[in-house]
Amino acid sequence: MNVKRAKLRKKLEYRSIDVLQWCAYSVLVGIIAGGAGCLFGLAIDKATNIRQTYDWLCWFMPLAGLLIVLIYRACHIDKVMGTNRVLLAVHQESGIALRMMPLIFSASFLTHLTGGSSGREGAALQIGGSIGNFVGRKIRMSHVDLRTMTMCGMSAGFSGLFGTPLAAALFSMEVAGGELHYAALFPCLMSSTVARLTAKAMGGGAEKFIVPGIPEFSARTALASIVLGVMLAFLSMLFCVAMHSAPHLYAQYLKNPYVRIAVAGLFISAVTTLMGTRDYNGAGTYVIERAIEGEAVPYAFLLKILFTALTLGAGFKGGEIVPSFYIGATFGCTAAPLLGLDPGFAAALGMAGMFCGVTNCPISSILLAYEMFGSESLILFALCCSMSYLLSGHYSLYTAQKLVHDKFHLE
């Protein structure tokens, strides 16, 4: 009996040490990556404000592209996989060069400053993941624990930028792991929470939307949400195909990376000027806000797909998540009359459902809807997201994402 008690006491001591260590590591990564994510968000906001003040900056997009390629070549990084590199670090025993953080930071800033269509969260995942991976390697963690530290960094970077700690923690686990490993839940939640507090202390905000026209839950609204989820599943597949096809088409006809990015920048600048609107440049957050207010532009989601694929496929930097919000919101607002839904509410459904379809992360998508739009009619968001997830197949924005389970059958 005494031997059993001694073994139990020793086991509890080990567990206590493990918990304390993970608390310390998670807090450390949360502060560093959360602060970096917040600074990145503030820098991108500044770049957006400058671009909107001086429309002529779009004509500097070819020059910005050349500078981006030159910087990456100077750092001996010719082939950059973006967020896929972070996901591979979770799946495989490999590190992430810390120099990726200032590179993606500066390249994304230049892209947004000159009008490239890209988001922010993908870059924040790369920044946070590289920080978490670097810290884990410095304290000589095992490969298994290093995976958790990388996910902690991703959670912190996402939360520090976007202000959604619950969705940030679950997203890093869902998108990276192929399946949820609950051993990483507490460290990721701790890092995302600390990151949110750090960002708040630095003046960073949280993405919150007031959604008009939230309907009562009924058979009609439930069916309409499911049908919208079906539409978003096919739209998400279209977006993924466009994002993966653009780099191959560029490489086929414009093999030189300098020529490729300069031609793409010149083309986007010219089209932007001819259209006379900047609605399809940058992240387009203000367009998302207009969609949630009920202002529909029937073709906006198609043009955003085109602009984003042309921008990121050519080698400009940023993320794909906010563009997916844009596409989902504008599509939902446009489709609302067909479904008998309020346009603003359909735009909110579209944001969550599109995010789910392109990332294959249903739990994160539902939590994101809760943190951005509140708990009212959350079941409708869940129905839309789950249907979008079910029908979007194995398409994903991230080629390194592991989808290990069949979506229709238990294994």
Short mmCIF file of C-alpha atoms in Angstrom, two decimals:
data_model
loop_
_atom_site.label_atom_id
_atom_site.label_comp_id
_atom_site.label_asym_id
_atom_site.label_seq_id
_atom_site.Cartn_x
_atom_site.Cartn_y
_atom_site.Cartn_z
CA MET A 1 0.00 0.00 0.00
CA ASN A 2 2.83 2.38 0.88
CA VAL A 3 4.54 1.56 -2.42
CA LYS A 4 1.37 2.43 -4.35
CA ARG A 5 1.03 5.70 -2.46
CA ALA A 6 4.64 6.57 -3.18
CA LYS A 7 4.18 5.85 -6.90
CA LEU A 8 0.99 7.94 -6.98
CA ARG A 9 2.71 10.82 -5.16
CA LYS A 10 5.64 10.68 -7.58
CA LYS A 11 3.28 10.64 -10.56
CA LEU A 12 1.38 13.64 -9.21
CA GLU A 13 4.65 15.51 -8.71
CA TYR A 14 5.66 14.85 -12.32
CA ARG A 15 2.23 15.98 -13.55
CA SER A 16 2.42 19.13 -11.46
CA ILE A 17 5.82 19.97 -12.90
CA ASP A 18 4.48 19.35 -16.43
CA VAL A 19 1.52 21.67 -15.83
CA LEU A 20 3.72 24.42 -14.40
CA GLN A 21 6.18 24.11 -17.28
CA TRP A 22 3.43 24.32 -19.89
CA CYS A 23 1.94 27.33 -18.11
CA ALA A 24 5.29 29.09 -18.25
CA TYR A 25 5.99 28.16 -21.88
CA SER A 26 2.46 29.05 -23.02
CA VAL A 27 2.54 32.43 -21.28
CA LEU A 28 5.95 33.22 -22.78
CA VAL A 29 4.83 32.37 -26.31
CA GLY A 30 1.53 34.17 -25.77
CA ILE A 31 3.26 37.40 -24.80
CA ILE A 32 5.85 37.34 -27.62
CA ALA A 33 3.66 36.01 -30.46
CA GLY A 34 0.59 37.92 -29.29
CA GLY A 35 2.55 41.15 -29.20
CA ALA A 36 4.00 40.44 -32.64
CA GLY A 37 0.54 39.66 -34.00
CA CYS A 38 -0.84 42.89 -32.58
CA LEU A 39 2.03 44.96 -34.02
CA PHE A 40 1.51 43.29 -37.37
CA GLY A 41 -2.20 44.15 -37.31
CA LEU A 42 -1.48 47.78 -36.42
CA ALA A 43 1.10 47.99 -39.22
CA ILE A 44 -1.34 46.57 -41.79
CA ASP A 45 -4.04 49.02 -40.64
CA LYS A 46 -1.54 51.85 -41.09
CA ALA A 47 -0.63 50.61 -44.57
CA THR A 48 -4.31 50.41 -45.50
CA ASN A 49 -5.00 53.94 -44.28
CA ILE A 50 -2.05 55.32 -46.25
CA ARG A 51 -3.14 53.50 -49.41
CA GLN A 52 -6.70 54.77 -49.12
CA THR A 53 -5.38 58.32 -48.71
CA TYR A 54 -3.04 58.17 -51.71
CA ASP A 55 -4.67 56.25 -54.57
CA TRP A 56 -1.58 56.57 -56.76
CA LEU A 57 0.30 54.14 -54.53
CA CYS A 58 -1.26 51.26 -56.46
CA TRP A 59 1.09 52.05 -59.36
CA PHE A 60 4.02 51.18 -57.08
CA MET A 61 2.77 47.60 -56.79
CA PRO A 62 5.21 46.24 -59.45
CA LEU A 63 8.11 47.89 -57.61
CA ALA A 64 6.90 46.47 -54.28
CA GLY A 65 6.72 43.02 -55.88
CA LEU A 66 10.28 43.24 -57.17
CA LEU A 67 11.44 44.30 -53.72
CA ILE A 68 9.65 41.34 -52.11
CA VAL A 69 11.33 38.84 -54.45
CA LEU A 70 14.69 40.54 -53.94
CA ILE A 71 14.39 40.41 -50.14
CA TYR A 72 13.48 36.72 -50.13
CA ARG A 73 16.28 35.89 -52.57
CA ALA A 74 18.76 37.83 -50.44
CA CYS A 75 17.74 35.69 -47.47
CA HIS A 76 18.23 32.55 -49.59
CA ILE A 77 14.53 31.68 -49.51
CA ASP A 78 13.53 31.11 -53.12
CA LYS A 79 10.53 28.86 -52.57
CA VAL A 80 8.24 30.06 -49.77
CA MET A 81 5.32 27.86 -48.77
CA GLY A 82 3.68 30.36 -46.42
CA THR A 83 1.26 28.85 -43.93
CA ASN A 84 1.94 25.41 -45.41
CA ARG A 85 5.47 25.64 -43.99
CA VAL A 86 4.05 26.08 -40.49
CA LEU A 87 1.71 23.11 -40.95
CA LEU A 88 4.59 20.94 -42.13
CA ALA A 89 6.50 21.89 -38.99
CA VAL A 90 3.59 20.48 -36.97
CA HIS A 91 3.43 17.26 -38.98
CA GLN A 92 7.14 16.63 -39.45
CA GLU A 93 10.30 16.95 -37.40
CA SER A 94 11.44 20.21 -38.93
CA GLY A 95 12.01 23.74 -37.77
CA ILE A 96 10.93 27.13 -39.06
CA ALA A 97 13.58 29.76 -39.68
CA LEU A 98 12.94 32.70 -37.36
CA ARG A 99 13.92 35.05 -40.17
CA MET A 100 10.57 34.17 -41.74
CA MET A 101 8.91 36.49 -39.20
CA PRO A 102 10.41 39.82 -40.38
CA LEU A 103 10.17 38.65 -44.00
CA ILE A 104 6.45 37.92 -43.94
CA PHE A 105 5.88 41.06 -41.83
CA SER A 106 7.60 43.40 -44.30
CA ALA A 107 6.36 41.64 -47.44
CA SER A 108 2.74 41.70 -46.25
CA PHE A 109 3.08 45.39 -45.35
CA LEU A 110 4.31 46.20 -48.87
CA THR A 111 1.52 44.13 -50.42
CA HIS A 112 -1.19 45.96 -48.48
CA LEU A 113 0.45 49.36 -48.91
CA THR A 114 0.33 49.13 -52.70
CA GLY A 115 -3.07 47.46 -53.06
CA GLY A 116 -2.50 43.73 -53.34
CA SER A 117 -5.56 41.66 -52.46
CA SER A 118 -4.57 39.62 -49.42
CA GLY A 119 -5.46 39.08 -45.80
CA ARG A 120 -3.67 39.25 -42.50
CA GLU A 121 -4.40 36.12 -40.46
CA GLY A 122 -2.37 33.77 -42.66
CA ALA A 123 0.68 35.93 -42.08
CA ALA A 124 -0.09 36.05 -38.34
CA LEU A 125 -0.15 32.24 -38.26
CA GLN A 126 3.28 32.18 -39.88
CA ILE A 127 4.68 34.80 -37.51
CA GLY A 128 3.27 33.10 -34.41
CA GLY A 129 4.18 29.60 -35.56
CA SER A 130 7.78 30.59 -36.26
CA ILE A 131 8.06 32.17 -32.78
CA GLY A 132 6.58 29.13 -31.03
CA ASN A 133 8.77 26.75 -33.00
CA PHE A 134 11.88 28.83 -32.28
CA VAL A 135 11.20 28.96 -28.52
CA GLY A 136 10.57 25.20 -28.45
CA ARG A 137 13.84 24.47 -30.23
CA LYS A 138 15.79 26.79 -27.93
CA ILE A 139 14.59 24.97 -24.80
CA ARG A 140 15.31 21.63 -26.55
CA MET A 141 11.79 20.22 -26.55
CA SER A 142 11.03 16.79 -27.93
CA HIS A 143 9.45 16.59 -31.39
CA VAL A 144 5.99 15.93 -29.91
CA ASP A 145 6.18 18.91 -27.56
CA LEU A 146 7.66 21.07 -30.32
CA ARG A 147 4.50 20.46 -32.34
CA THR A 148 2.44 21.75 -29.43
CA MET A 149 4.65 24.82 -29.09
CA THR A 150 4.24 25.59 -32.77
CA MET A 151 0.47 25.39 -32.37
CA CYS A 152 0.70 27.64 -29.29
CA GLY A 153 2.50 30.23 -31.41
CA MET A 154 -0.13 29.95 -34.15
CA SER A 155 -2.89 30.41 -31.56
CA ALA A 156 -1.18 33.44 -30.06
CA GLY A 157 -0.49 35.10 -33.40
CA PHE A 158 -4.08 34.63 -34.57
CA SER A 159 -5.55 35.78 -31.25
CA GLY A 160 -3.22 38.77 -30.93
CA LEU A 161 -4.27 39.99 -34.36
CA PHE A 162 -7.92 39.03 -34.53
CA GLY A 163 -8.98 39.08 -30.87
CA THR A 164 -10.78 35.71 -30.89
CA PRO A 165 -8.92 33.49 -28.39
CA LEU A 166 -11.34 30.53 -28.43
CA ALA A 167 -11.39 30.23 -32.22
CA ALA A 168 -7.63 30.87 -32.39
CA ALA A 169 -6.79 27.98 -30.06
CA LEU A 170 -9.10 25.47 -31.73
CA PHE A 171 -8.16 26.61 -35.23
CA SER A 172 -4.45 25.95 -34.69
CA MET A 173 -5.32 22.45 -33.45
CA GLU A 174 -7.87 21.64 -36.17
CA VAL A 175 -6.00 23.02 -39.17
CA ALA A 176 -2.63 21.60 -38.18
CA GLY A 177 -3.34 18.24 -36.64
CA GLY A 178 -5.64 16.47 -39.06
CA GLU A 179 -7.45 15.43 -35.90
CA LEU A 180 -7.82 17.08 -32.53
CA HIS A 181 -5.11 16.20 -30.01
CA TYR A 182 -6.57 17.38 -26.73
CA ALA A 183 -3.18 17.34 -25.01
CA ALA A 184 -2.53 20.63 -26.84
CA LEU A 185 -5.83 22.22 -25.76
CA PHE A 186 -4.71 23.86 -22.51
CA PRO A 187 -1.36 25.18 -23.84
CA CYS A 188 -3.05 26.62 -26.94
CA LEU A 189 -5.85 28.19 -24.91
CA MET A 190 -3.36 29.65 -22.44
CA SER A 191 -1.26 31.14 -25.25
CA SER A 192 -4.27 32.58 -27.09
CA THR A 193 -5.69 34.07 -23.88
CA VAL A 194 -2.40 35.69 -22.89
CA ALA A 195 -1.98 36.93 -26.47
CA ARG A 196 -5.41 38.58 -26.37
CA LEU A 197 -4.56 40.30 -23.06
CA THR A 198 -1.19 41.40 -24.44
CA ALA A 199 -2.78 42.81 -27.59
CA LYS A 200 -5.45 44.58 -25.55
CA ALA A 201 -2.77 46.23 -23.42
CA MET A 202 -1.05 47.37 -26.62
CA GLY A 203 -4.23 48.94 -28.00
CA GLY A 204 -5.26 46.10 -30.28
CA GLY A 205 -8.97 45.54 -30.77
CA ALA A 206 -11.15 42.51 -31.40
CA GLU A 207 -13.22 41.83 -34.50
CA LYS A 208 -16.85 42.28 -33.43
CA PHE A 209 -19.85 42.85 -35.66
CA ILE A 210 -23.39 43.96 -34.86
CA VAL A 211 -25.58 41.83 -37.11
CA PRO A 212 -28.99 43.25 -38.03
CA GLY A 213 -31.98 41.07 -38.72
CA ILE A 214 -30.98 37.97 -36.75
CA PRO A 215 -34.00 35.68 -37.21
CA GLU A 216 -35.74 33.39 -34.78
CA PHE A 217 -34.79 29.74 -35.02
CA SER A 218 -37.41 27.92 -37.06
CA ALA A 219 -37.69 25.18 -39.66
CA ARG A 220 -37.58 27.80 -42.43
CA THR A 221 -34.46 29.61 -41.17
CA ALA A 222 -32.74 26.29 -40.43
CA LEU A 223 -33.40 25.08 -43.99
CA ALA A 224 -32.24 28.41 -45.45
CA SER A 225 -28.99 28.22 -43.44
CA ILE A 226 -28.36 24.67 -44.67
CA VAL A 227 -29.00 25.64 -48.30
CA LEU A 228 -26.59 28.58 -47.93
CA GLY A 229 -24.05 26.11 -46.52
CA VAL A 230 -24.43 24.01 -49.68
CA MET A 231 -23.75 27.06 -51.86
CA LEU A 232 -20.75 28.07 -49.76
CA ALA A 233 -19.24 24.60 -50.04
CA PHE A 234 -19.08 24.89 -53.82
CA LEU A 235 -17.89 28.49 -53.61
CA SER A 236 -15.10 27.46 -51.25
CA MET A 237 -14.00 24.77 -53.71
CA LEU A 238 -13.89 27.39 -56.46
CA PHE A 239 -11.75 29.66 -54.30
CA CYS A 240 -9.34 26.84 -53.42
CA VAL A 241 -9.01 25.81 -57.09
CA ALA A 242 -8.32 29.42 -58.09
CA MET A 243 -5.70 29.86 -55.37
CA HIS A 244 -3.87 26.64 -56.30
CA SER A 245 -4.15 27.13 -60.08
CA ALA A 246 -2.84 30.70 -60.21
CA PRO A 247 0.79 29.89 -59.21
CA HIS A 248 0.96 27.07 -61.78
CA LEU A 249 -0.40 29.28 -64.58
CA TYR A 250 2.04 32.04 -63.66
CA ALA A 251 4.96 29.59 -63.63
CA GLN A 252 3.93 28.17 -66.99
CA TYR A 253 3.87 31.49 -68.86
CA LEU A 254 6.07 33.76 -66.71
CA LYS A 255 8.93 31.63 -65.43
CA ASN A 256 11.13 34.44 -64.12
CA PRO A 257 9.87 35.41 -60.62
CA TYR A 258 10.85 39.07 -61.09
CA VAL A 259 8.97 39.36 -64.38
CA ARG A 260 6.03 37.40 -62.96
CA ILE A 261 5.45 39.59 -59.92
CA ALA A 262 6.07 42.84 -61.82
CA VAL A 263 3.59 41.94 -64.59
CA ALA A 264 0.99 40.87 -62.02
CA GLY A 265 1.43 44.08 -60.06
CA LEU A 266 1.13 46.20 -63.21
CA PHE A 267 -2.00 44.31 -64.30
CA ILE A 268 -3.73 44.69 -60.92
CA SER A 269 -2.81 48.39 -60.79
CA ALA A 270 -4.22 48.99 -64.28
CA VAL A 271 -7.45 47.07 -63.62
CA THR A 272 -7.93 48.89 -60.31
CA THR A 273 -7.54 52.27 -62.01
CA LEU A 274 -9.89 51.34 -64.87
CA MET A 275 -12.57 50.10 -62.47
CA GLY A 276 -12.36 53.29 -60.45
CA THR A 277 -12.78 51.49 -57.12
CA ARG A 278 -10.46 50.13 -54.44
CA ASP A 279 -13.05 47.68 -53.08
CA TYR A 280 -11.06 44.65 -54.26
CA ASN A 281 -7.64 45.70 -52.99
CA GLY A 282 -6.17 44.93 -49.59
CA ALA A 283 -8.14 42.93 -47.06
CA GLY A 284 -11.41 44.71 -47.81
CA THR A 285 -12.65 44.83 -44.22
CA TYR A 286 -14.84 47.85 -44.90
CA VAL A 287 -16.59 45.91 -47.71
CA ILE A 288 -17.33 43.13 -45.22
CA GLU A 289 -18.85 45.72 -42.88
CA ARG A 290 -21.01 47.06 -45.69
CA ALA A 291 -22.21 43.55 -46.55
CA ILE A 292 -23.23 42.95 -42.93
CA GLU A 293 -25.12 46.25 -43.09
CA GLY A 294 -27.04 44.77 -46.04
CA GLU A 295 -25.29 46.44 -49.01
CA ALA A 296 -25.00 43.82 -51.74
CA VAL A 297 -22.78 43.91 -54.85
CA PRO A 298 -23.75 40.84 -56.95
CA TYR A 299 -20.33 40.18 -58.54
CA ALA A 300 -18.05 41.29 -55.67
CA PHE A 301 -17.24 37.76 -54.47
CA LEU A 302 -16.08 36.68 -57.94
CA LEU A 303 -13.82 39.71 -58.38
CA LYS A 304 -12.32 39.17 -54.94
CA ILE A 305 -11.48 35.57 -55.85
CA LEU A 306 -9.80 36.82 -59.03
CA PHE A 307 -7.85 39.65 -57.39
CA THR A 308 -6.66 37.45 -54.50
CA ALA A 309 -5.54 34.60 -56.76
CA LEU A 310 -3.67 37.03 -59.03
CA THR A 311 -1.99 38.73 -56.05
CA LEU A 312 -0.87 35.78 -53.95
CA GLY A 313 -0.26 33.48 -56.92
CA ALA A 314 2.29 35.92 -58.33
CA GLY A 315 4.34 35.97 -55.11
CA PHE A 316 2.91 38.86 -53.09
CA LYS A 317 2.44 38.03 -49.41
CA GLY A 318 -0.39 38.04 -46.90
CA GLY A 319 -3.14 35.65 -45.99
CA GLU A 320 -6.21 34.02 -47.47
CA ILE A 321 -8.56 34.05 -44.49
CA VAL A 322 -9.87 37.63 -44.60
CA PRO A 323 -10.43 37.34 -48.37
CA SER A 324 -12.50 34.23 -47.62
CA PHE A 325 -14.51 36.32 -45.12
CA TYR A 326 -14.99 38.95 -47.83
CA ILE A 327 -16.10 36.36 -50.41
CA GLY A 328 -18.48 34.65 -48.00
CA ALA A 329 -19.98 37.90 -46.71
CA THR A 330 -20.61 39.43 -50.14
CA PHE A 331 -21.98 36.15 -51.52
CA GLY A 332 -24.28 35.65 -48.52
CA CYS A 333 -25.58 39.20 -48.83
CA THR A 334 -26.27 38.65 -52.55
CA ALA A 335 -27.97 35.25 -52.04
CA ALA A 336 -30.11 36.42 -49.10
CA PRO A 337 -33.24 37.36 -51.13
CA LEU A 338 -33.31 33.90 -52.72
CA LEU A 339 -33.30 32.28 -49.27
CA GLY A 340 -35.66 34.65 -47.51
CA LEU A 341 -32.97 35.79 -45.05
CA ASP A 342 -31.97 39.26 -43.96
CA PRO A 343 -28.95 40.31 -46.13
CA GLY A 344 -26.85 41.31 -43.11
CA PHE A 345 -27.46 38.03 -41.32
CA ALA A 346 -26.81 36.03 -44.50
CA ALA A 347 -23.50 37.92 -44.86
CA ALA A 348 -22.51 36.84 -41.34
CA LEU A 349 -23.50 33.24 -42.14
CA GLY A 350 -21.46 33.50 -45.33
CA MET A 351 -18.34 34.59 -43.46
CA ALA A 352 -18.46 31.64 -41.08
CA GLY A 353 -19.50 29.08 -43.68
CA MET A 354 -16.89 30.15 -46.22
CA PHE A 355 -14.15 30.09 -43.59
CA CYS A 356 -15.20 26.56 -42.69
CA GLY A 357 -15.28 25.39 -46.31
CA VAL A 358 -11.77 26.58 -47.19
CA THR A 359 -10.09 25.50 -43.93
CA ASN A 360 -12.05 22.32 -43.03
CA CYS A 361 -12.30 23.51 -39.42
CA PRO A 362 -15.98 23.30 -38.34
CA ILE A 363 -15.50 23.71 -34.58
CA SER A 364 -13.24 26.73 -35.04
CA SER A 365 -15.74 28.24 -37.48
CA ILE A 366 -18.62 27.94 -35.03
CA LEU A 367 -16.53 29.43 -32.22
CA LEU A 368 -15.44 32.22 -34.54
CA ALA A 369 -19.08 33.00 -35.28
CA TYR A 370 -19.79 33.07 -31.56
CA GLU A 371 -16.91 35.45 -30.82
CA MET A 372 -17.62 37.76 -33.77
CA PHE A 373 -21.42 37.78 -33.88
CA GLY A 374 -22.60 36.63 -30.45
CA SER A 375 -24.57 33.61 -29.30
CA GLU A 376 -27.98 34.53 -30.75
CA SER A 377 -29.06 31.94 -33.35
CA LEU A 378 -25.70 30.19 -33.03
CA ILE A 379 -27.43 26.97 -34.11
CA LEU A 380 -28.00 28.50 -37.56
CA PHE A 381 -24.29 29.26 -37.89
CA ALA A 382 -23.53 25.69 -36.81
CA LEU A 383 -25.89 24.24 -39.43
CA CYS A 384 -24.40 26.40 -42.19
CA CYS A 385 -20.80 25.61 -41.21
CA SER A 386 -21.37 21.87 -40.82
CA MET A 387 -23.00 21.62 -44.25
CA SER A 388 -20.21 23.68 -45.85
CA TYR A 389 -17.66 21.37 -44.21
CA LEU A 390 -19.48 18.23 -45.31
CA LEU A 391 -19.75 19.10 -48.99
CA SER A 392 -16.45 20.93 -49.55
CA GLY A 393 -14.63 17.62 -49.87
CA HIS A 394 -10.87 17.54 -49.36
CA TYR A 395 -10.33 20.93 -50.94
CA SER A 396 -8.32 23.27 -48.73
CA LEU A 397 -6.41 26.52 -48.95
CA TYR A 398 -3.45 24.67 -47.45
CA THR A 399 -1.94 21.79 -49.40
CA ALA A 400 -0.08 20.66 -46.26
CA GLN A 401 -3.30 20.24 -44.29
CA LYS A 402 -3.89 16.61 -43.32
CA LEU A 403 -7.48 15.39 -43.69
CA VAL A 404 -7.27 11.90 -42.25
CA HIS A 405 -10.97 11.06 -41.89
CA ASP A 406 -13.78 10.57 -44.37
CA LYS A 407 -16.35 13.36 -44.08
CA PHE A 408 -19.36 11.12 -44.68
CA HIS A 409 -18.57 7.95 -42.74
CA LEU A 410 -17.13 7.11 -39.34
CA GLU A 411 -13.94 5.06 -39.52
#
